[in-house]
Coordinates of N, CA and C in Angstrom, one line a residue:
M1 N -11.4 13.9 18.2 CA -11.2 14.6 17.2 C -11.7 14.0 15.9
F2 N -12.3 12.5 15.9 CA -12.3 12.1 15.1 C -14.1 12.6 14.4
L3 N -14.2 12.6 15.8 CA -16.0 12.8 15.8 C -16.5 14.5 15.7
L4 N -15.2 15.0 15.4 CA -14.3 16.9 15.0 C -15.1 17.0 13.7
C5 N -13.9 16.4 12.8 CA -14.3 16.0 11.1 C -15.5 15.3 10.5
L6 N -16.2 14.2 11.5 CA -17.8 14.4 10.7 C -18.6 15.4 11.2
A7 N -18.1 16.1 11.7 CA -19.5 17.0 12.7 C -20.4 18.0 11.3
P8 N -19.0 18.3 10.5 CA -19.6 19.7 8.9 C -20.6 18.2 8.3
C9 N -20.3 17.5 7.8 CA -21.1 16.1 7.2 C -22.4 16.1 8.1
I10 N -22.1 15.3 9.4 CA -23.6 15.2 10.5 C -24.3 16.7 10.1
L11 N -24.0 17.4 10.3 CA -25.1 18.7 10.8 C -25.3 18.7 9.6
E12 N -24.5 19.2 8.2 CA -25.6 19.0 7.0 C -26.7 18.6 7.1
E13 N -26.2 17.0 7.1 CA -27.6 15.6 7.1 C -28.7 16.0 7.9
Q14 N -28.3 16.5 9.9 CA -29.4 17.0 10.3 C -30.3 17.9 9.9
L15 N -29.7 18.5 9.8 CA -30.2 19.8 8.9 C -31.5 19.7 8.2
K16 N -30.9 18.9 6.8 CA -31.5 17.9 6.0 C -32.9 17.4 7.0
N17 N -32.6 16.5 7.8 CA -33.9 15.6 7.8 C -34.2 16.4 9.3
I18 N -34.1 17.9 9.5 CA -35.2 18.5 10.6 C -36.1 18.9 9.2
I19 N -35.5 19.8 8.7 CA -36.4 19.9 7.2 C -37.3 19.5 6.5
T20 N -37.5 18.6 6.5 CA -37.9 16.8 5.8 C -38.3 15.7 6.7
K21 N -38.3 16.1 8.5 CA -38.9 16.1 9.3 C -38.7 14.5 9.5
K22 N -37.6 13.8 9.6 CA -36.9 12.9 9.4 C -35.7 12.4 11.1
P23 N -36.1 11.8 11.4 CA -35.2 11.5 12.3 C -33.5 12.4 12.4
L24 N -33.1 12.7 13.6 CA -32.1 13.6 13.6 C -31.0 12.9 13.6
I25 N -30.5 11.9 14.0 CA -29.5 10.8 13.5 C -29.6 9.2 12.8
N26 N -28.8 10.2 11.5 CA -29.0 8.6 10.6 C -28.2 7.9 10.8
F27 N -28.3 6.3 11.7 CA -27.0 5.8 12.0 C -26.1 5.4 10.6
H28 N -27.6 5.0 9.6 CA -27.0 4.3 8.5 C -26.0 4.8 8.0
M29 N -25.6 6.4 7.9 CA -24.1 7.4 7.5 C -23.6 7.0 8.6
L30 N -23.1 6.9 9.7 CA -22.5 7.5 10.4 C -22.2 5.7 10.9
N31 N -22.6 4.9 10.6 CA -22.1 3.6 10.1 C -20.8 3.4 9.2
T32 N -21.4 3.5 8.1 CA -20.7 3.6 6.8 C -19.4 4.5 6.9
L33 N -20.1 5.9 7.9 CA -18.7 6.2 7.5 C -17.5 6.1 8.7
L34 N -18.1 5.4 9.8 CA -17.1 4.7 10.6 C -16.3 3.6 10.1
L35 N -17.3 2.8 9.4 CA -17.0 1.5 8.9 C -15.8 1.6 7.8
D36 N -16.1 2.8 6.8 CA -14.4 3.0 6.3 C -13.6 4.0 6.5
M37 N -13.2 4.6 7.7 CA -12.3 5.0 8.3 C -12.0 3.5 8.8
G38 N -12.4 2.6 9.8 CA -11.7 1.8 9.8 C -10.8 1.0 9.0
F39 N -11.5 0.6 7.8 CA -11.2 -0.3 6.5 C -9.2 1.1 6.7
A40 N -9.9 2.0 6.3 CA -8.9 2.6 5.8 C -7.7 2.6 6.9
I41 N -7.4 2.9 8.0 CA -6.7 2.5 9.1 C -6.3 1.1 9.4
M42 N -6.8 -0.4 9.1 CA -6.2 -1.1 9.0 C -5.8 -1.7 7.9
G43 N -6.5 -1.2 6.5 CA -4.9 -0.9 5.3 C -4.3 -0.4 5.4
A44 N -3.7 0.7 6.1 CA -2.7 1.2 6.3 C -1.6 0.7 7.1
G45 N -2.2 0.1 8.5 CA -1.5 -1.0 9.4 C -0.5 -1.6 8.5
I46 N -1.8 -2.6 7.6 CA -0.7 -3.6 6.7 C 0.3 -3.5 6.2
G47 N -0.3 -2.6 5.0 CA 0.8 -1.4 4.3 C 2.1 -1.3 5.2
A48 N 1.9 -0.5 6.0 CA 2.5 -0.2 6.8 C 4.0 -1.6 7.1
G49 N 3.0 -2.5 7.1 CA 3.7 -3.3 8.1 C 4.8 -4.6 6.8
L50 N 3.8 -4.7 5.5 CA 4.2 -5.2 4.7 C 5.5 -4.5 4.1
V51 N 5.5 -3.3 4.2 CA 6.9 -2.3 3.9 C 7.8 -2.5 4.6
A52 N 7.6 -2.6 5.9 CA 8.9 -2.8 7.0 C 9.2 -4.5 6.3
L53 N 8.4 -5.3 6.4 CA 9.1 -6.5 6.0 C 9.6 -6.8 4.8
G54 N 9.1 -6.2 3.8 CA 10.2 -5.8 2.8 C 11.7 -5.7 2.4
A55 N 11.6 -4.4 3.5 CA 12.8 -3.5 3.5 C 13.5 -4.6 4.4
G56 N 13.0 -5.0 5.6 CA 14.2 -5.7 6.2 C 14.5 -7.2 5.3
L57 N 13.3 -8.1 4.5 CA 13.7 -9.3 4.1 C 14.9 -8.6 2.9
G58 N 15.0 -7.4 2.1 CA 16.2 -7.0 1.1 C 17.0 -6.8 1.6
I59 N 16.8 -5.8 2.5 CA 19.2 -5.7 3.5 C 19.4 -6.4 3.8
G60 N 17.9 -7.8 4.6 CA 19.3 -9.1 4.8 C 19.6 -9.4 3.7
R61 N 18.9 -9.8 2.6 CA 19.7 -10.5 1.7 C 20.5 -9.5 1.3
I62 N 21.0 -9.0 1.2 CA 22.1 -7.7 0.5 C 22.9 -8.0 1.2
G63 N 22.9 -7.8 3.0 CA 24.0 -8.0 4.1 C 24.4 -9.3 3.9
G64 N 23.4 -10.5 3.5 CA 24.4 -11.7 3.4 C 25.2 -12.0 2.1
S65 N 24.7 -11.1 0.9 CA 25.0 -11.8 -0.3 C 26.0 -11.0 -0.4
A66 N 26.9 -9.8 0.8 CA 27.8 -9.3 1.0 C 28.9 -9.8 1.3
M67 N 28.8 -10.6 2.6 CA 29.6 -10.9 3.7 C 29.8 -12.4 2.5
E68 N 28.7 -12.7 1.8 CA 29.3 -13.6 1.3 C 30.5 -13.7 -0.3
A69 N 29.9 -12.5 -0.2 CA 31.2 -12.0 -1.8 C 32.2 -11.8 -1.2
I70 N 32.5 -10.9 0.5 CA 33.5 -10.5 1.3 C 34.4 -11.3 1.2
A71 N 34.1 -13.0 1.6 CA 34.3 -14.1 2.3 C 35.1 -14.6 0.8
R72 N 34.5 -14.5 -0.2 CA 35.0 -15.7 -1.5 C 35.9 -14.6 -1.9
Q73 N 36.7 -13.1 -1.9 CA 36.7 -11.6 -2.2 C 37.5 -11.4 -1.7
P74 N 38.5 -11.5 -1.1 CA 38.5 -10.4 0.6 C 38.9 -9.2 -0.1
E75 N 39.9 -9.3 -1.2 CA 40.3 -8.0 -1.5 C 39.6 -7.0 -2.6
A76 N 38.2 -7.5 -2.4 CA 37.3 -6.5 -3.3 C 36.6 -6.3 -2.1
T77 N 37.0 -6.2 -0.7 CA 36.0 -6.0 0.1 C 35.1 -4.2 0.1
N78 N 35.9 -3.5 -0.1 CA 35.6 -2.0 -0.4 C 35.0 -1.5 -1.1
K79 N 34.7 -2.2 -2.2 CA 33.9 -2.4 -3.5 C 32.7 -2.7 -3.4
I80 N 32.7 -3.9 -2.7 CA 31.7 -4.6 -2.3 C 31.1 -3.6 -0.7
Q81 N 31.6 -3.6 -0.4 CA 31.0 -2.7 1.2 C 29.8 -1.5 0.7
T82 N 31.1 -0.9 -0.8 CA 30.2 0.4 -0.8 C 29.4 0.4 -1.5
A83 N 29.1 -0.7 -2.7 CA 28.1 -1.4 -3.3 C 26.2 -1.9 -2.2
M84 N 27.1 -2.4 -1.8 CA 26.0 -2.7 -0.2 C 25.2 -1.7 0.1
I85 N 26.1 -0.4 0.8 CA 25.2 0.8 1.8 C 24.1 1.1 0.7
I86 N 25.0 1.3 -0.4 CA 24.5 2.2 -1.5 C 23.3 1.7 -1.4
A87 N 23.1 0.0 -2.2 CA 21.8 -0.2 -2.1 C 20.5 -0.2 -0.9
S88 N 21.0 -0.7 0.7 CA 21.0 -0.5 1.4 C 20.1 0.7 1.6
A89 N 20.4 1.8 1.5 CA 19.7 3.2 1.4 C 19.2 3.5 0.4
L90 N 18.9 2.9 -0.9 CA 17.8 2.9 -1.7 C 16.7 2.1 -0.9
I91 N 17.0 1.2 -0.6 CA 16.1 0.5 -0.4 C 15.0 1.0 1.2
E92 N 15.9 1.6 1.6 CA 15.4 2.4 3.1 C 14.2 3.6 2.5
G93 N 15.3 4.0 1.7 CA 14.5 5.3 1.1 C 12.7 4.8 0.1
V94 N 13.5 3.7 -0.2 CA 11.4 3.3 -0.6 C 10.6 3.3 0.6
A95 N 11.4 2.1 1.6 CA 10.4 1.9 2.5 C 10.2 2.8 3.9
L96 N 10.4 4.0 3.3 CA 10.5 5.0 4.3 C 8.8 5.5 3.6
F97 N 9.1 6.4 2.4 CA 8.2 6.3 0.9 C 7.1 5.6 1.8
G98 N 7.3 4.1 0.9 CA 5.9 3.1 1.5 C 4.7 3.4 2.5
V99 N 5.6 4.0 3.8 CA 5.6 4.3 5.2 C 4.4 5.3 5.2
V100 N 5.2 6.5 5.1 CA 4.4 7.8 4.7 C 3.5 7.9 4.3
V101 N 3.3 7.1 2.5 CA 2.3 7.1 2.2 C 1.1 6.2 3.2
C102 N 1.6 5.3 3.7 CA 0.5 4.5 4.5 C 0.0 5.8 5.8
L103 N 1.1 6.1 6.3 CA 0.7 7.3 7.3 C -0.5 7.7 7.0
L104 N -0.2 8.5 5.6 CA -0.9 9.6 5.0 C -2.4 9.3 5.0
I105 N -2.7 7.5 4.9 CA -3.5 7.3 4.4 C -4.8 6.9 5.5
S106 N -3.7 6.3 6.6 CA -4.6 6.5 7.9 C -5.1 8.0 8.4
F107 N -4.2 8.8 8.2 CA -4.5 9.6 9.2 C -5.5 10.8 8.0
K108 N -6.2 10.4 6.6 CA -6.8 10.7 5.6 C -8.2 11.6 6.5
G109 N -8.8 11.0 7.4 CA -9.9 11.8 7.8 C -11.0 11.5 7.2

């Protein structure tokens, strides 16, 4: 599938090479395209990992703080729990957005 994405670029380059009587395969161009694609995929993977790590740490911290607050003031459990769920949902939303952006970068082609 990856080669199908590269086919128009390679075919255009080969037509130019046929007209100018250069070698048919330009390995430098192919190597550059593959290297750039590899960096994009690697960066997207690292970004998705960092997003997941940050979301996990944030939600863990929220949960720990909420449990500590509930232990100190048991009568405020409902308010604390509501605030914790809303904050966790916001963090999950940002994390999902970050993962989607990383996936779009990796499938950029």
